[in-house]
XYZ file of N, CA and C in Angstrom:
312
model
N -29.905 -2.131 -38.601
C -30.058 -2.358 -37.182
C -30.126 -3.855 -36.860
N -30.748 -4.641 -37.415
C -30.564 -5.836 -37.401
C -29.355 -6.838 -37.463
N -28.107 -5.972 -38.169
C -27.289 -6.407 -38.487
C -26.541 -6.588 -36.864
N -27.035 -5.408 -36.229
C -26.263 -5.177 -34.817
C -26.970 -6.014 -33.766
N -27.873 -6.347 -33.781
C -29.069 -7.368 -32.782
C -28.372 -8.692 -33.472
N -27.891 -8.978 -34.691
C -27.726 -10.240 -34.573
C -26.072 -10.404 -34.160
N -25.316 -9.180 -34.125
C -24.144 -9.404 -33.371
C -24.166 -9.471 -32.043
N -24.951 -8.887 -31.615
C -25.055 -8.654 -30.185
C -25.314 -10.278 -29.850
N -26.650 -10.319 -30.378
C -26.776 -12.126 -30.273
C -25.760 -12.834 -29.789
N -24.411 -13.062 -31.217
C -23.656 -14.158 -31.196
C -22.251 -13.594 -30.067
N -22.619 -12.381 -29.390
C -21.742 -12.128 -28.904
C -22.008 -12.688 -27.232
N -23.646 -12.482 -27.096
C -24.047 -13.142 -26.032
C -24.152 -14.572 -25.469
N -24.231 -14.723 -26.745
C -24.566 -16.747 -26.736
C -23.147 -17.166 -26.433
N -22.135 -16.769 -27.169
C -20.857 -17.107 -27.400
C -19.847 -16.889 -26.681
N -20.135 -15.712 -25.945
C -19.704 -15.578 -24.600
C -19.865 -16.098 -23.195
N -18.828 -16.809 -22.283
C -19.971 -17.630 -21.309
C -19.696 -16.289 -20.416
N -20.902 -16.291 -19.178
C -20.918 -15.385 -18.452
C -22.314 -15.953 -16.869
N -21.999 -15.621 -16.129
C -23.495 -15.449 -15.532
C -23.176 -14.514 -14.274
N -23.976 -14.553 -13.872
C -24.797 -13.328 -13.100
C -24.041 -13.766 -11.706
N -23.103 -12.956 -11.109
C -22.577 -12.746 -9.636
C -23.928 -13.026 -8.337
N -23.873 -13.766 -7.596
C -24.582 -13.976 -6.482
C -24.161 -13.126 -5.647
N -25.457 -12.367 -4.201
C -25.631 -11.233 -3.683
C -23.765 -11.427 -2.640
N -23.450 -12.936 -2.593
C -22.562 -13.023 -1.208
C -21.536 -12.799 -2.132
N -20.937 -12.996 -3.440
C -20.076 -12.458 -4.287
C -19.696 -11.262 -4.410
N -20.924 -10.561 -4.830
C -20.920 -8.934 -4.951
C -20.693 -8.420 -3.570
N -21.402 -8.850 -2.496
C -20.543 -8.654 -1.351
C -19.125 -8.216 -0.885
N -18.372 -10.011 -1.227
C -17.228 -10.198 -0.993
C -15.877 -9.237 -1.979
N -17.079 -8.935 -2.999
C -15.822 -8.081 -3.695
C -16.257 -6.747 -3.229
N -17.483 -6.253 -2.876
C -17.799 -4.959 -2.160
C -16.457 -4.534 -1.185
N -16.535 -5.440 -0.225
C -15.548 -5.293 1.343
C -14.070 -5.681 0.917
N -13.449 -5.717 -0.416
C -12.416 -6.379 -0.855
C -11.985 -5.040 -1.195
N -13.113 -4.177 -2.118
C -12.679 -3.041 -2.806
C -12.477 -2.037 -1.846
N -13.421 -2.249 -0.602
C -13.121 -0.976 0.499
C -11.891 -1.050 1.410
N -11.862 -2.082 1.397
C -10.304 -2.896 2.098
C -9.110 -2.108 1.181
N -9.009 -2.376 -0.197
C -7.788 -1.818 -0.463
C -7.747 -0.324 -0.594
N -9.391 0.565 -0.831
C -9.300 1.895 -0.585
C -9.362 2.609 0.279
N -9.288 1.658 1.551
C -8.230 2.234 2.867
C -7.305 1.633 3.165
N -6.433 0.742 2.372
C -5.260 0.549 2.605
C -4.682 2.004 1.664
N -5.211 2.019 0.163
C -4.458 3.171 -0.427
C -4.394 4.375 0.552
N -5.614 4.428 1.128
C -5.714 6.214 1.575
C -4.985 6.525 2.523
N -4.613 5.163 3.300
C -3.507 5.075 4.714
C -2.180 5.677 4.011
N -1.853 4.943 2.883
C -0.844 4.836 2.606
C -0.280 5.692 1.745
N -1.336 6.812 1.226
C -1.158 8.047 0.731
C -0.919 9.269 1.672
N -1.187 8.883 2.919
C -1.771 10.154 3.933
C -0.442 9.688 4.816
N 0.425 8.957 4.643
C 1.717 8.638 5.256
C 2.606 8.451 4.540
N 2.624 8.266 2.635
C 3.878 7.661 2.225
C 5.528 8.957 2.708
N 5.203 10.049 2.952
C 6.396 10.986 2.954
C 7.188 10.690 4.420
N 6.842 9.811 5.157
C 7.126 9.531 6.585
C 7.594 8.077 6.225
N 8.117 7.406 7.613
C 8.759 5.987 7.594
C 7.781 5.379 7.908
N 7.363 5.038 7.089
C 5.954 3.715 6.757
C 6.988 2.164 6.233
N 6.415 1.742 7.470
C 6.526 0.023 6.749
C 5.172 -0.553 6.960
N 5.259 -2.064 6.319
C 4.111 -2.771 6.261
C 3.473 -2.838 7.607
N 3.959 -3.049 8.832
C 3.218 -3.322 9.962
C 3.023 -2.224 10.292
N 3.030 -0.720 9.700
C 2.278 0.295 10.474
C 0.611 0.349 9.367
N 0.636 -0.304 8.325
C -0.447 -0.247 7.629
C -1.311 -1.505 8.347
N -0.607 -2.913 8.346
C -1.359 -3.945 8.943
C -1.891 -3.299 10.171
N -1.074 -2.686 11.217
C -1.944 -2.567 12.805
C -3.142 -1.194 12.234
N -2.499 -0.269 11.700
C -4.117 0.696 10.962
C -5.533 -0.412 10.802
N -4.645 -1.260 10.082
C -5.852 -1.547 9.148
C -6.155 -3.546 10.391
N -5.556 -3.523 11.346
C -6.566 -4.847 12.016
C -6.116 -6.090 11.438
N -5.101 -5.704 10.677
C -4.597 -7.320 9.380
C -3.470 -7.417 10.312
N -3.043 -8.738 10.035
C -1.450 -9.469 10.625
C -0.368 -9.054 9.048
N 0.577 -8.956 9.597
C 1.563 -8.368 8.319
C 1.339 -9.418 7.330
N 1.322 -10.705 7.371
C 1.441 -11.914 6.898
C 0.319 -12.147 5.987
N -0.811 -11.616 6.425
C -2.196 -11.588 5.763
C -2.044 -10.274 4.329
N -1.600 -9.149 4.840
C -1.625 -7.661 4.590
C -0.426 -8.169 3.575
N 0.649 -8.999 3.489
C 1.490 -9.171 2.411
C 1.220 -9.459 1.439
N 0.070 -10.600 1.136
C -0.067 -11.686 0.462
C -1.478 -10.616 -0.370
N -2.070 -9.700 0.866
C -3.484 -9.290 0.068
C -2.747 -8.034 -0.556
N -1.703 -7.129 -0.417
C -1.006 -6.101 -0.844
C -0.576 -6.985 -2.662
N 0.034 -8.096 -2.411
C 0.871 -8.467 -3.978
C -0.133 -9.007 -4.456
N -1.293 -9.912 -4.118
C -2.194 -10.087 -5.485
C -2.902 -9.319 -5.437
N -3.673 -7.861 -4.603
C -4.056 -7.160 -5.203
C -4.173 -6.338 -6.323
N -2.676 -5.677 -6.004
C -2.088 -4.415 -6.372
C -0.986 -5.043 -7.441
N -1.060 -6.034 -7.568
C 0.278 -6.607 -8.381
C 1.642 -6.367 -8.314
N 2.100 -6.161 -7.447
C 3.698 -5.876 -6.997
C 3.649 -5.900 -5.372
N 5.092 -5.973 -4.666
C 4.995 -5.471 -3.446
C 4.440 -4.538 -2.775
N 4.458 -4.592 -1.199
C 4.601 -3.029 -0.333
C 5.576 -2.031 -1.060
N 6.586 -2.732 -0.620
C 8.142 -1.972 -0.662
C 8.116 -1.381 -2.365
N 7.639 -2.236 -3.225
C 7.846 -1.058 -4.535
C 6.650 -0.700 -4.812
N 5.650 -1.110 -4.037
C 4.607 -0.092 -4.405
C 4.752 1.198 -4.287
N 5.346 1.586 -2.657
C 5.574 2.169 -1.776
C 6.947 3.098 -2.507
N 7.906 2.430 -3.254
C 9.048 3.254 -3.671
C 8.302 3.949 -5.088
N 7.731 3.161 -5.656
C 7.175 3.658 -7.354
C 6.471 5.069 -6.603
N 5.093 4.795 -5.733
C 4.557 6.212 -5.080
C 5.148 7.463 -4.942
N 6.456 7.184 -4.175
C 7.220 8.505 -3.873
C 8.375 8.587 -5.223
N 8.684 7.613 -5.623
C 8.982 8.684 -7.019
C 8.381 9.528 -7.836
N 7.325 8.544 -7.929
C 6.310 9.398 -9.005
C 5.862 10.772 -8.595
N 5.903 10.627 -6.984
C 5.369 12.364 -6.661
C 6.567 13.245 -6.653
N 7.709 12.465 -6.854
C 9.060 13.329 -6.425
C 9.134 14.213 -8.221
N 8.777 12.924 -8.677
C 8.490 13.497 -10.507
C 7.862 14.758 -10.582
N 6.120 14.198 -10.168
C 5.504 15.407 -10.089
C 5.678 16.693 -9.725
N 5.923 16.435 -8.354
C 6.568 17.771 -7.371
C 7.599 18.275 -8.237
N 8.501 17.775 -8.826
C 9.478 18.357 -9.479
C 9.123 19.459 -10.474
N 8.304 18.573 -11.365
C 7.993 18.974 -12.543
C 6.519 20.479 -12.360
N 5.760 20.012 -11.612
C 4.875 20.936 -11.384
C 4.784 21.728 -10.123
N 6.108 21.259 -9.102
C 5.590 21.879 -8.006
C 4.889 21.856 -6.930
N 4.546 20.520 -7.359
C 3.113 20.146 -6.121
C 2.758 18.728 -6.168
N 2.838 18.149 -5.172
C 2.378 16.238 -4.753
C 1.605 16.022 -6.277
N 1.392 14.619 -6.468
C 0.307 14.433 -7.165
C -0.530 13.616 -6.019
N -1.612 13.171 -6.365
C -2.606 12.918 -5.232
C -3.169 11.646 -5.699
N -3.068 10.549 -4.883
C -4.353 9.133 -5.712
C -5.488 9.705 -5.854
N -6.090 9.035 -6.606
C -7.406 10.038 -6.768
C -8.164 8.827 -6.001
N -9.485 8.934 -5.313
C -10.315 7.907 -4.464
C -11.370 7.452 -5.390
């Protein structure tokens, strides 16, 4: 057991790290709810003609804002986020018969 307290040790020391402040944890709080109602918009409409400015006016963002927070979020565009989505359910549906669903 000791052997594991002194890894833990050099794993702590050796690692830099510190502790998130309350306005941090915040800012990523309202960051994470931000994109899990951009997803849920955009699940509950992808089978319809959705472009970016029907998600920006949902969601109170300027397209311009909603672009920039869509690609470094999510790591890719709207437009292939948006195309990868409906393939993948066209997959699903195919294969099983039935949407697949984001999970929340």
């Amino acid at each position: 057991m000791s052997l594991l307290n002194l890894l833990f040790f050099h794993i702590t020391t050796a690692v830099p790290y510190r502790i998130p402040s309350e306005a941090e944890l915040n800012k990523a709080y309202m960051k994470t709810k931000k994109m899990r109602s951009i997803l849920s918009y955009i699940e509950a409409n992808y089978q319809e003609k959705l472009l970016l400015s029907d998600v920006a006016r949902h969601e109170h963002l300027s397209v311009t804002y909603l672009l920039h927070f869509f690609t470094e979020n999510f790591g890719l565009n709207f437009q292939e986020y948006l195309s990868n989505l409906r393939y993948l359910n066209n997959v699903f549906k195919k294969n099983y018969g039935y949407p697949q669903t984001i999970p929340s």
